[in-house]
XYZ file of C-alpha atoms in Angstrom:
745
model
C 112.265 216.710 95.098
C 115.609 216.714 96.757
C 114.478 219.518 99.089
C 111.345 217.644 100.087
C 113.259 214.498 100.988
C 115.737 216.519 103.080
C 112.901 218.149 104.995
C 111.473 214.742 106.071
C 114.740 213.340 107.401
C 114.588 214.921 110.871
C 111.014 213.688 111.226
C 112.036 210.114 110.385
C 114.818 210.240 112.972
C 112.395 211.536 115.590
C 109.879 208.838 114.712
C 112.571 206.194 115.068
C 113.381 207.485 118.532
C 109.721 207.614 119.561
C 108.751 204.190 118.161
C 110.019 202.134 121.124
C 108.247 204.456 123.549
C 105.021 204.172 121.580
C 105.296 200.386 121.533
C 105.886 200.336 125.286
C 102.878 202.590 125.873
C 100.722 200.358 123.700
C 101.922 197.243 125.505
C 101.082 198.783 128.870
C 97.647 199.857 127.652
C 96.678 196.429 126.299
C 95.637 193.611 128.667
C 98.542 191.202 129.162
C 98.109 187.435 128.818
C 98.744 185.882 132.211
C 101.478 183.275 132.474
C 100.112 179.721 132.453
C 99.323 178.461 135.934
C 99.541 174.916 137.314
C 96.746 172.978 139.030
C 96.553 169.472 140.455
C 93.922 167.012 141.675
C 95.268 164.161 143.828
C 92.983 161.223 144.648
C 93.877 158.497 147.140
C 91.715 155.700 148.554
C 92.987 153.298 151.188
C 89.671 152.362 152.778
C 86.984 150.311 151.074
C 84.894 149.532 154.163
C 81.617 148.805 152.405
C 82.820 145.754 150.506
C 84.441 143.019 152.627
C 85.830 141.359 149.504
C 88.176 144.271 148.755
C 91.670 144.412 150.213
C 92.220 147.583 152.176
C 95.221 149.489 150.829
C 98.008 151.020 152.915
C 99.875 153.337 150.557
C 97.338 155.367 148.579
C 97.086 158.246 151.077
C 100.881 158.305 151.349
C 100.966 158.618 147.552
C 98.826 161.747 147.774
C 101.161 163.448 150.236
C 104.251 162.292 148.347
C 102.983 163.686 145.046
C 101.854 166.914 146.701
C 105.420 167.442 147.903
C 106.968 166.588 144.522
C 104.598 168.909 142.653
C 105.207 171.826 145.021
C 108.948 171.472 145.594
C 110.112 169.985 142.303
C 107.645 171.199 139.671
C 106.725 174.517 141.346
C 102.966 173.924 141.584
C 101.367 176.530 143.887
C 100.228 174.720 147.023
C 96.916 176.582 146.938
C 96.210 175.108 143.477
C 96.349 171.508 144.682
C 93.120 169.726 145.666
C 93.232 166.351 147.429
C 90.369 163.866 147.721
C 91.055 161.034 150.164
C 88.934 158.069 151.212
C 85.304 159.127 151.819
C 85.836 162.386 149.887
C 86.698 160.361 146.782
C 83.272 158.989 145.891
C 82.299 158.742 142.259
C 80.291 161.946 142.604
C 83.124 163.628 144.522
C 85.664 162.897 141.792
C 83.294 163.991 138.998
C 82.444 167.223 140.831
C 86.111 168.003 141.536
C 87.162 167.511 137.901
C 84.176 169.532 136.673
C 84.969 172.379 139.077
C 88.612 172.319 138.023
C 87.611 172.594 134.366
C 85.625 175.699 135.222
C 88.351 177.400 137.232
C 91.454 177.038 135.059
C 92.566 179.612 132.524
C 93.521 179.202 128.893
C 96.828 177.339 128.551
C 97.103 176.188 132.185
C 98.721 172.869 133.124
C 96.687 170.257 135.021
C 98.080 167.196 136.799
C 95.737 164.436 138.052
C 96.967 161.443 140.079
C 94.794 158.514 141.193
C 95.939 155.890 143.705
C 93.484 153.160 144.635
C 91.820 150.051 143.324
C 91.042 149.605 139.644
C 88.814 147.123 137.919
C 86.722 146.542 134.801
C 83.083 146.561 133.805
C 81.277 145.308 130.723
C 81.494 147.584 127.685
C 77.984 147.916 126.276
C 78.632 150.926 124.055
C 81.066 149.067 121.811
C 83.766 151.759 121.932
C 86.452 149.506 123.404
C 88.629 147.051 121.502
C 87.811 144.536 124.246
C 84.372 143.690 125.593
C 85.278 145.369 128.876
C 86.388 148.832 129.860
C 88.680 149.906 132.679
C 87.323 151.571 135.805
C 88.527 153.366 138.918
C 86.966 151.922 142.059
C 85.904 155.031 143.936
C 84.995 155.163 147.622
C 81.671 153.475 148.398
C 81.490 151.604 145.098
C 79.777 148.193 145.251
C 78.705 148.765 148.856
C 77.271 145.430 149.882
C 75.540 144.875 146.554
C 75.436 141.441 145.003
C 78.282 141.863 142.543
C 78.318 139.668 139.491
C 81.361 137.436 139.329
C 83.758 137.533 136.426
C 82.173 135.873 133.429
C 80.717 136.542 130.040
C 80.263 140.130 128.952
C 77.937 139.304 126.082
C 75.677 142.320 125.522
C 72.166 141.955 127.021
C 69.008 143.162 125.339
C 69.681 146.869 124.659
C 66.373 148.155 125.992
C 66.829 146.186 129.209
C 70.423 147.402 129.497
C 69.389 151.040 129.048
C 66.713 150.598 131.689
C 69.305 149.104 134.031
C 71.628 152.052 133.371
C 68.858 154.508 134.252
C 68.160 152.583 137.455
C 71.865 152.553 138.338
C 71.965 156.327 137.901
C 69.696 156.678 140.921
C 72.568 155.465 143.126
C 75.683 156.436 141.129
C 78.178 156.212 144.002
C 77.595 152.461 144.189
C 79.341 152.105 140.818
C 82.906 152.496 139.541
C 84.055 155.491 137.522
C 84.430 154.284 133.934
C 86.964 155.103 131.267
C 84.191 156.682 129.202
C 83.261 159.129 131.965
C 86.926 159.956 132.647
C 87.501 160.716 128.951
C 84.543 163.078 129.008
C 85.801 164.853 132.139
C 89.326 165.137 130.741
C 87.931 166.563 127.495
C 86.297 169.285 129.598
C 89.686 170.138 131.094
C 91.410 170.118 127.709
C 89.076 172.758 126.289
C 91.083 175.295 128.313
C 94.210 173.569 129.571
C 97.323 173.575 127.425
C 98.339 170.262 128.972
C 96.614 167.633 131.099
C 98.761 164.921 132.700
C 96.743 162.036 134.141
C 98.509 159.324 136.138
C 96.742 156.219 137.435
C 98.513 153.969 139.960
C 96.116 151.070 139.801
C 95.509 147.912 137.825
C 92.510 146.223 136.315
C 92.836 142.604 137.439
C 92.474 141.185 140.905
C 95.346 139.295 142.476
C 94.615 136.641 145.089
C 97.175 136.306 147.876
C 97.483 133.546 150.421
C 97.349 135.640 153.599
C 96.580 139.210 154.522
C 100.140 140.321 155.231
C 101.171 140.241 151.567
C 101.459 143.691 150.072
C 98.097 144.370 148.429
C 97.515 144.534 144.714
C 95.550 147.558 143.528
C 92.870 145.714 141.599
C 89.534 143.990 142.255
C 87.327 141.653 140.159
C 85.055 142.830 137.376
C 81.699 144.430 138.183
C 79.244 142.660 135.890
C 76.347 145.064 136.526
C 75.253 147.690 134.046
C 77.080 150.903 134.901
C 75.251 154.267 134.849
C 77.671 155.354 132.104
C 77.121 152.278 129.941
C 75.742 154.393 127.077
C 77.600 157.648 127.671
C 78.128 159.691 124.532
C 81.805 160.065 123.482
C 83.537 163.426 124.082
C 83.894 165.881 121.164
C 86.642 165.636 118.590
C 90.052 166.320 120.138
C 91.126 168.567 117.264
C 90.510 171.780 119.231
C 91.684 170.512 122.604
C 94.926 170.846 124.558
C 97.541 168.099 124.878
C 96.942 165.024 127.031
C 99.547 162.756 128.594
C 98.019 159.607 130.041
C 100.117 157.254 132.177
C 98.916 153.955 133.653
C 100.968 152.006 136.178
C 100.077 148.649 134.647
C 98.964 147.098 131.412
C 95.539 145.495 131.183
C 96.760 142.171 132.553
C 99.530 143.371 134.889
C 99.292 143.981 138.616
C 100.089 147.265 140.361
C 101.314 146.547 143.879
C 102.324 148.468 146.964
C 105.930 149.048 148.009
C 107.461 148.938 151.492
C 111.131 149.584 150.718
C 111.282 153.366 151.027
C 113.123 153.080 154.336
C 110.795 155.285 156.372
C 108.309 152.680 157.588
C 105.603 153.766 155.120
C 104.018 151.974 152.192
C 103.444 153.600 148.806
C 102.304 152.490 145.413
C 105.317 150.813 143.813
C 104.706 152.840 140.668
C 104.089 156.140 142.487
C 107.321 155.832 144.483
C 109.338 155.095 141.329
C 107.528 157.891 139.447
C 108.279 160.360 142.244
C 111.948 159.285 142.223
C 112.093 159.846 138.466
C 110.505 163.302 138.769
C 112.972 164.139 141.537
C 115.842 163.203 139.201
C 114.388 165.004 136.161
C 116.250 167.959 134.668
C 115.518 170.277 131.739
C 114.999 169.398 128.897
C 113.580 166.024 130.050
C 110.205 165.100 128.602
C 107.383 163.280 130.379
C 108.288 160.270 128.280
C 111.874 160.406 129.576
C 110.573 160.476 133.150
C 108.482 157.373 132.498
C 111.543 155.635 131.020
C 113.379 156.266 134.293
C 110.365 155.004 136.201
C 110.419 151.771 134.193
C 114.107 151.397 134.977
C 113.482 151.738 138.719
C 110.653 149.198 138.524
C 112.839 146.808 136.531
C 115.615 147.093 139.113
C 113.259 146.163 141.953
C 111.385 143.567 139.901
C 108.202 144.002 141.891
C 104.711 144.194 140.443
C 103.945 145.725 137.042
C 107.040 146.778 135.107
C 105.488 147.995 131.855
C 103.587 151.208 132.607
C 101.622 152.538 129.656
C 102.333 155.988 128.171
C 100.155 157.827 125.682
C 100.596 161.399 124.453
C 97.797 163.041 122.477
C 98.027 166.473 120.905
C 95.846 168.582 118.621
C 98.859 169.075 116.358
C 99.673 166.504 113.657
C 103.318 166.028 114.674
C 103.697 167.147 118.284
C 107.129 167.407 119.778
C 107.257 165.556 123.118
C 106.165 167.769 126.002
C 108.908 168.782 128.425
C 108.373 168.521 132.165
C 109.886 171.958 132.795
C 108.566 173.655 129.656
C 107.592 176.751 131.666
C 111.121 177.182 133.009
C 110.036 176.522 136.589
C 111.714 173.844 138.683
C 114.393 171.374 137.666
C 117.270 172.933 139.597
C 120.058 170.680 140.847
C 120.785 172.969 143.784
C 120.486 171.895 147.408
C 119.013 174.815 149.339
C 118.298 175.674 152.967
C 114.523 176.051 153.263
C 114.315 177.032 156.923
C 116.526 177.509 159.980
C 115.696 176.854 163.620
C 117.518 178.526 166.490
C 118.562 176.764 169.687
C 115.408 177.908 171.458
C 113.264 176.257 168.781
C 115.103 172.950 168.466
C 116.259 171.684 171.833
C 119.329 173.849 172.225
C 120.857 173.072 168.833
C 121.020 175.060 165.626
C 119.175 173.212 162.883
C 118.355 173.732 159.232
C 115.968 172.059 156.780
C 117.408 171.204 153.338
C 115.331 170.480 150.224
C 116.508 166.876 149.734
C 115.344 163.683 151.378
C 114.856 159.971 150.922
C 113.685 160.313 147.311
C 117.052 161.870 146.432
C 118.976 159.267 148.423
C 119.821 161.566 151.354
C 120.004 159.658 154.645
C 121.108 160.395 158.232
C 124.846 161.041 158.451
C 125.020 162.824 155.088
C 126.935 166.129 155.349
C 126.268 169.352 153.427
C 128.627 172.333 153.426
C 128.185 175.983 152.544
C 130.958 177.672 150.604
C 134.422 176.241 149.983
C 134.417 172.552 151.064
C 138.003 172.967 152.346
C 137.026 175.864 154.591
C 133.226 175.809 154.769
C 131.229 178.710 156.127
C 128.801 176.151 157.558
C 128.573 172.379 157.960
C 125.165 170.665 158.139
C 124.840 167.011 159.193
C 121.577 165.222 158.419
C 119.819 163.976 161.557
C 116.663 162.618 159.912
C 115.059 162.590 156.485
C 111.530 162.630 155.151
C 110.617 161.944 151.541
C 111.658 165.377 150.241
C 113.439 167.196 153.059
C 116.106 166.591 155.671
C 116.504 168.042 159.142
C 120.174 168.899 159.687
C 122.201 169.883 162.700
C 124.370 172.923 161.983
C 127.635 171.698 163.507
C 129.853 174.532 162.230
C 129.256 178.119 161.169
C 125.930 179.702 160.318
C 123.259 178.842 157.754
C 120.422 181.071 156.576
C 117.255 180.502 154.604
C 117.991 180.498 150.869
C 121.628 179.429 151.225
C 122.876 176.997 148.582
C 124.758 174.061 150.087
C 126.854 171.331 148.513
C 126.904 167.627 149.259
C 130.214 166.988 151.041
C 129.918 163.377 152.198
C 127.211 160.792 151.758
C 126.218 157.936 154.046
C 123.669 155.687 152.315
C 121.294 153.739 154.505
C 122.103 150.235 155.673
C 121.281 147.315 153.396
C 118.856 144.668 154.618
C 116.495 142.029 153.251
C 113.474 141.455 155.485
C 111.805 138.056 155.380
C 108.512 136.603 156.587
C 107.997 132.848 156.930
C 104.746 130.985 156.309
C 103.573 127.371 156.073
C 100.544 126.721 153.894
C 99.374 123.768 155.972
C 99.239 124.054 159.788
C 101.051 120.725 160.178
C 104.052 122.076 158.256
C 104.919 124.888 160.662
C 107.524 122.590 162.219
C 109.432 122.719 158.911
C 109.998 126.489 159.088
C 113.355 126.170 160.929
C 114.709 124.397 157.845
C 113.627 127.368 155.770
C 115.360 129.775 158.154
C 118.570 127.742 157.879
C 118.844 128.679 154.199
C 119.887 132.206 155.237
C 122.384 131.178 157.933
C 125.417 133.485 158.010
C 123.735 136.160 155.889
C 123.501 139.049 158.314
C 121.865 141.161 155.614
C 118.823 138.884 155.882
C 116.599 139.423 158.904
C 113.144 138.323 159.935
C 110.623 141.149 159.616
C 109.150 142.260 162.928
C 106.049 143.314 160.995
C 105.208 140.745 158.280
C 103.686 143.482 156.113
C 107.121 145.167 155.880
C 108.863 142.073 154.502
C 110.723 142.164 151.194
C 110.585 138.386 150.809
C 107.892 135.803 151.548
C 109.262 132.319 152.275
C 106.612 129.634 151.896
C 106.493 125.942 152.782
C 104.136 124.517 150.155
C 103.107 121.075 148.960
C 102.342 121.676 145.282
C 100.360 118.925 143.576
C 102.187 116.879 140.976
C 102.824 118.870 137.781
C 101.760 122.102 139.526
C 103.495 125.252 138.401
C 103.295 128.832 139.514
C 100.592 130.807 137.752
C 101.928 133.377 135.283
C 102.178 136.697 137.028
C 100.891 138.777 134.120
C 97.532 137.081 133.480
C 96.413 136.591 129.913
C 94.476 138.480 127.306
C 90.713 137.858 127.206
C 89.157 135.928 124.382
C 86.709 137.703 122.146
C 83.289 137.999 123.748
C 84.520 137.235 127.261
C 85.571 139.307 130.211
C 89.254 139.128 131.173
C 89.971 136.111 133.350
C 90.975 136.993 136.886
C 94.515 135.703 137.364
C 94.922 132.566 139.395
C 96.885 132.774 142.626
C 100.609 132.708 141.940
C 101.110 130.199 144.768
C 99.499 126.830 143.982
C 97.252 125.091 146.536
C 98.916 122.512 148.753
C 98.208 118.790 148.592
C 98.891 117.124 151.984
C 100.080 114.013 150.160
C 102.692 115.875 148.097
C 106.308 116.394 149.275
C 107.106 119.808 150.825
C 108.895 122.546 148.906
C 110.371 125.938 149.828
C 109.374 128.885 147.635
C 110.973 132.351 147.782
C 108.506 134.882 146.371
C 107.955 138.631 146.238
C 106.326 140.508 149.095
C 103.180 140.832 146.968
C 103.260 137.048 146.338
C 102.775 137.582 142.628
C 106.104 136.271 141.291
C 109.314 134.591 142.302
C 111.588 136.880 144.263
C 112.986 139.774 142.159
C 111.641 138.056 139.046
C 114.384 135.404 139.056
C 113.486 131.770 138.460
C 115.034 128.769 140.267
C 113.890 130.043 143.672
C 111.874 126.961 144.603
C 113.258 123.614 145.724
C 112.197 120.433 147.540
C 112.807 120.429 151.259
C 114.416 117.011 151.031
C 117.853 115.964 149.783
C 120.102 118.706 148.440
C 117.129 120.974 147.701
C 117.886 123.485 150.505
C 121.554 123.706 149.454
C 120.618 124.383 145.839
C 118.048 126.960 146.904
C 120.628 128.672 149.123
C 123.079 128.910 146.218
C 120.393 130.237 143.885
C 119.264 132.805 146.467
C 122.848 134.028 146.942
C 123.224 134.512 143.201
C 119.852 136.267 142.917
C 120.537 138.521 145.929
C 123.959 139.500 144.609
C 122.416 140.427 141.252
C 119.601 142.325 142.981
C 122.038 144.285 145.153
C 124.085 145.262 142.107
C 120.958 146.258 140.182
C 119.787 148.486 143.043
C 123.202 149.963 143.877
C 122.514 153.552 144.946
C 124.340 156.495 143.428
C 125.403 159.666 145.276
C 122.525 162.150 145.107
C 122.378 165.426 143.306
C 125.571 165.321 141.267
C 126.085 165.211 137.539
C 128.604 162.614 136.321
C 132.281 163.593 136.143
C 132.734 161.037 133.365
C 130.198 160.759 130.551
C 129.737 157.110 129.615
C 127.929 155.937 126.490
C 127.274 152.677 124.674
C 128.315 152.105 121.078
C 125.731 149.714 119.652
C 127.400 147.610 116.950
C 125.651 145.623 114.233
C 127.027 142.667 112.210
C 128.885 143.615 109.008
C 130.823 141.866 106.309
C 134.565 142.320 106.030
C 134.318 144.977 103.312
C 131.890 147.098 105.369
C 134.114 146.699 108.409
C 137.211 147.811 106.495
C 135.397 150.862 105.112
C 134.246 152.026 108.554
C 136.343 154.459 110.651
C 138.528 152.567 113.085
C 136.736 153.945 116.157
C 133.385 152.750 114.714
C 134.239 149.098 114.309
C 134.849 145.971 116.354
C 137.339 144.404 116.590
C 139.880 147.131 115.966
C 142.279 144.992 113.953
C 141.467 142.435 111.266
C 142.410 139.063 112.693
C 141.111 137.313 109.538
C 138.902 135.167 111.756
C 135.741 135.579 113.757
C 133.107 138.221 113.039
C 132.944 141.897 112.108
C 130.819 144.664 113.603
C 130.276 148.339 112.760
C 128.668 151.207 114.662
C 124.899 151.505 114.414
C 124.224 154.212 117.045
C 125.500 155.687 120.292
C 123.337 156.017 123.416
C 124.072 157.520 126.827
C 124.734 155.075 129.647
C 122.216 156.879 131.839
C 119.431 156.060 129.360
C 117.077 153.975 131.504
C 116.172 151.613 128.686
C 117.353 150.907 125.149
C 115.517 148.790 122.607
C 118.044 146.791 120.563
C 117.589 146.521 116.815
C 116.298 143.315 115.295
C 119.091 140.818 115.014
C 122.315 140.634 116.982
C 123.620 143.638 118.901
C 127.069 144.181 120.383
C 127.666 146.779 123.123
C 131.004 148.605 123.435
C 131.618 151.122 126.244
C 132.925 154.644 125.634
C 133.961 157.068 128.405
C 134.698 160.807 128.217
C 136.470 162.154 131.299
C 135.672 165.860 131.677
C 137.306 166.208 135.073
C 140.860 167.016 136.146
C 141.304 163.639 137.818
C 141.798 160.101 136.574
C 138.825 157.739 136.861
C 138.338 154.002 136.384
C 135.348 152.633 134.484
C 133.699 149.244 135.043
C 130.729 147.700 133.220
C 128.869 144.641 134.459
C 126.052 142.673 132.866
C 123.246 140.944 134.782
C 121.338 138.424 132.687
C 117.904 136.878 133.377
C 119.564 133.944 135.144
C 120.953 136.393 137.765
C 124.525 135.885 136.566
C 126.872 138.869 136.969
C 129.305 139.051 134.042
C 131.897 141.858 134.030
C 132.830 142.927 130.504
C 134.832 146.101 131.187
C 137.277 144.702 131.929
C 136.526 141.113 130.988
C 137.491 138.593 133.666
C 139.883 136.794 131.301
C 141.883 139.916 130.433
C 144.346 142.167 132.213
C 143.021 145.301 130.550
C 143.303 148.510 132.533
C 140.171 150.575 133.089
C 141.721 154.016 133.651
C 140.524 157.069 131.743
C 143.007 159.955 132.215
C 141.848 163.486 133.002
C 140.423 165.203 129.933
C 140.657 162.043 127.810
C 138.129 159.931 125.919
C 138.511 156.181 125.757
C 136.629 153.470 123.861
C 137.026 150.055 125.495
C 137.495 148.052 122.305
C 139.244 145.259 124.175
C 135.951 143.612 125.171
C 132.254 143.927 124.411
C 128.863 142.550 125.435
C 126.835 140.460 123.006
C 123.132 140.816 123.815
C 121.764 137.280 123.917
C 118.543 137.582 125.952
C 115.256 139.489 125.543
C 116.279 141.641 128.492
C 119.839 142.427 129.587
C 120.789 144.743 132.440
C 124.056 146.729 132.484
C 125.510 148.585 135.476
C 128.335 151.078 134.900
C 130.521 152.188 137.822
C 132.902 155.157 137.556
C 135.299 155.575 140.472
C 138.551 157.231 141.521
C 139.397 154.173 143.641
C 140.033 151.059 141.509
C 138.799 147.666 142.652
C 139.434 144.112 141.509
C 136.567 143.177 139.229
C 137.071 139.541 140.251
C 135.193 140.482 143.415
C 132.045 140.398 141.315
C 132.559 136.795 140.190
C 129.838 134.694 141.793
C 130.736 131.455 143.549
C 128.500 128.654 142.379
C 127.573 127.035 145.683
C 129.263 129.076 148.406
C 128.809 132.407 150.101
C 131.753 134.796 149.818
C 133.188 135.495 153.266
C 136.407 137.251 152.251
C 137.065 140.103 149.894
C 139.828 140.282 147.302
C 140.563 143.961 147.869
C 139.583 146.683 150.314
C 140.338 150.357 150.027
C 142.913 151.599 152.534
C 140.758 154.623 153.350
C 137.022 154.633 154.158
C 135.194 154.193 150.872
C 131.421 154.166 150.426
C 131.459 152.259 147.140
C 133.692 149.465 148.451
C 131.445 149.027 151.481
C 128.324 148.829 149.334
C 129.897 146.279 146.984
C 131.314 144.187 149.817
C 128.037 143.942 151.680
C 126.085 143.454 148.469
C 128.194 140.490 147.382
C 128.699 138.843 150.782
C 125.103 139.453 151.936
C 126.440 140.789 155.199
C 125.741 144.033 156.956
C 127.951 146.595 158.649
C 128.691 150.295 158.896
C 128.913 152.110 155.568
C 131.629 154.716 155.343
C 130.610 158.268 154.501
C 132.632 159.294 151.484
C 132.972 162.085 148.960
C 130.178 161.929 146.375
C 132.644 163.193 143.763
C 134.756 160.035 144.053
C 132.325 157.756 142.236
C 129.026 157.481 140.397
C 126.956 154.752 138.826
C 124.222 154.369 136.216
C 122.187 151.543 134.766
C 120.456 150.617 131.532
C 118.091 147.830 130.556
C 118.475 146.554 127.006
C 115.134 145.175 125.853
C 111.898 144.748 127.759
């Protein structure tokens, strides 16, 4: 026996040596599973020429090109795998055919992204599969072309045999009808039979907004179609148990309005949601999930306070407990690097050396921004941005040489100028002579300018004569009663009564809410009304400018800031808690006690407080080799700016030394409103926080402190608080950063 075992030993050693080779040979012989591919279908409809009652849109086709760029450059979608349907290509039949063809062409496990920008609506639900008596629709090109469309009204089910006959008749001209939720679910189910993930984004809404004049930014919704749709009795798709994952994102809830956005800074309009969504995708990094990206999108929408601010997210998976899907799950995309995409020699670009860099307006890169290659102190090349598109910038190579594929670093950043564009309107022709009094409200505010094109305005200023007891219509509509179709929201601006006294109203560009969502922006034209409105506008504009304060692009924070969320405790609980996890630090034998509930990052776009009272304490971890100062400011729903790190009534320092961690126990923020906004600023250059204190009835014309050297942050804060405009210094992006969080909805 011993001899036999000894004889097999050399064979075992040889087999061990040959095993890897055999495995390699087997792997090469077997067919290899191809890596999952990515496909996209982008649908945009601006033109609805066949129905004069529909507002023509201006940003849907821009959405298509914007999302094409984001998918290719940020998420690494192959350009050849992206199909676009625009205007007359995007009929009901065209969309159905494109989704059907896509389902037949993808491979097992592929990723599919679908984006729709255009009008949405509703139709009566006759199949009974909706919780409401209506179902959502996408208004495809050519829908409702001159037909007598039923007005919004009852959706009580007709006689079933008559309804089925009407559905069969409608099927003879399907492109005259909207694309229903039921049909979309069926088409998406076809995609999910092969795709590992389907992401479907809809930048539309399902209620019609009525605006006073045509230069208001359009809302992406039209009234209900009361006819029987060809898909009224469509069979539901098969059970999702064997299908791939689905992420469904809608720009607006059932009663919210999706609007268009003109503030990109390049003279183009986009869907307000699509622009914010693209910004959030541009900022996304591994391991961000699609849900995280939508949280950032909500934060951007909340900062601008324009249109719908509660996009709907739904993730469906065949697995019982799916982990949230990551945006960069395949390892492609998500890099922070700025890279030279292309170079142009003097003969190609008017005698100058130029280079194209993979960062543009979405990332906050504007003309005057400087990139460098190599050591910033002795760069091998210096590139100065001459102009920017959404995703790229054309740079002049002012020093050295740049080549395609070079990584470059942001050296100095010059954010675009700050302005608020206004259009003026009188509801009654006889009141146009009152418009000069409206213009006088903004006297001395050089940041405020009259829009040369009314459609590009950020603010609509109206002279109205509201009837007695008239109030603005709620901007979010209301839920439908059982058995009725959803009411179409009334115009936000009330009708004018010639006998009523005149008022000035400051409203959003879409005319669907008061400006930036702040109240108190209407006043009588008589007495001290204009003075009160001026003071309220100043306060609202200061809060808006702080909420939309830009941050240097492309850099990770040098100081990690987080919020310690404290919950009420009794004295015994407080004493038992570690000192760093309680507030206040020392027992004063009076007042209240708080202990740590959880810690969240300050760059979390939104945080839902726990039921009951919540206290927010700021913590900062400085990972750099330099000292930084930390400031935290609260903006409440009344547009009041309240610094709490440091508090105005304290002399607390805000420095965090290099390599140190500091918890600012000296002051805290008590959350007192359903929604509270916090802006954190981290900077190497300290400033007097008293500059953020808002005067009650006067415009700031002086500044308590100004940096001795050019400083981008100081310029932005000065202009934002004084509502003036001037040159903004280009400064080092490493010298400061900022982040924001909304607590609540």
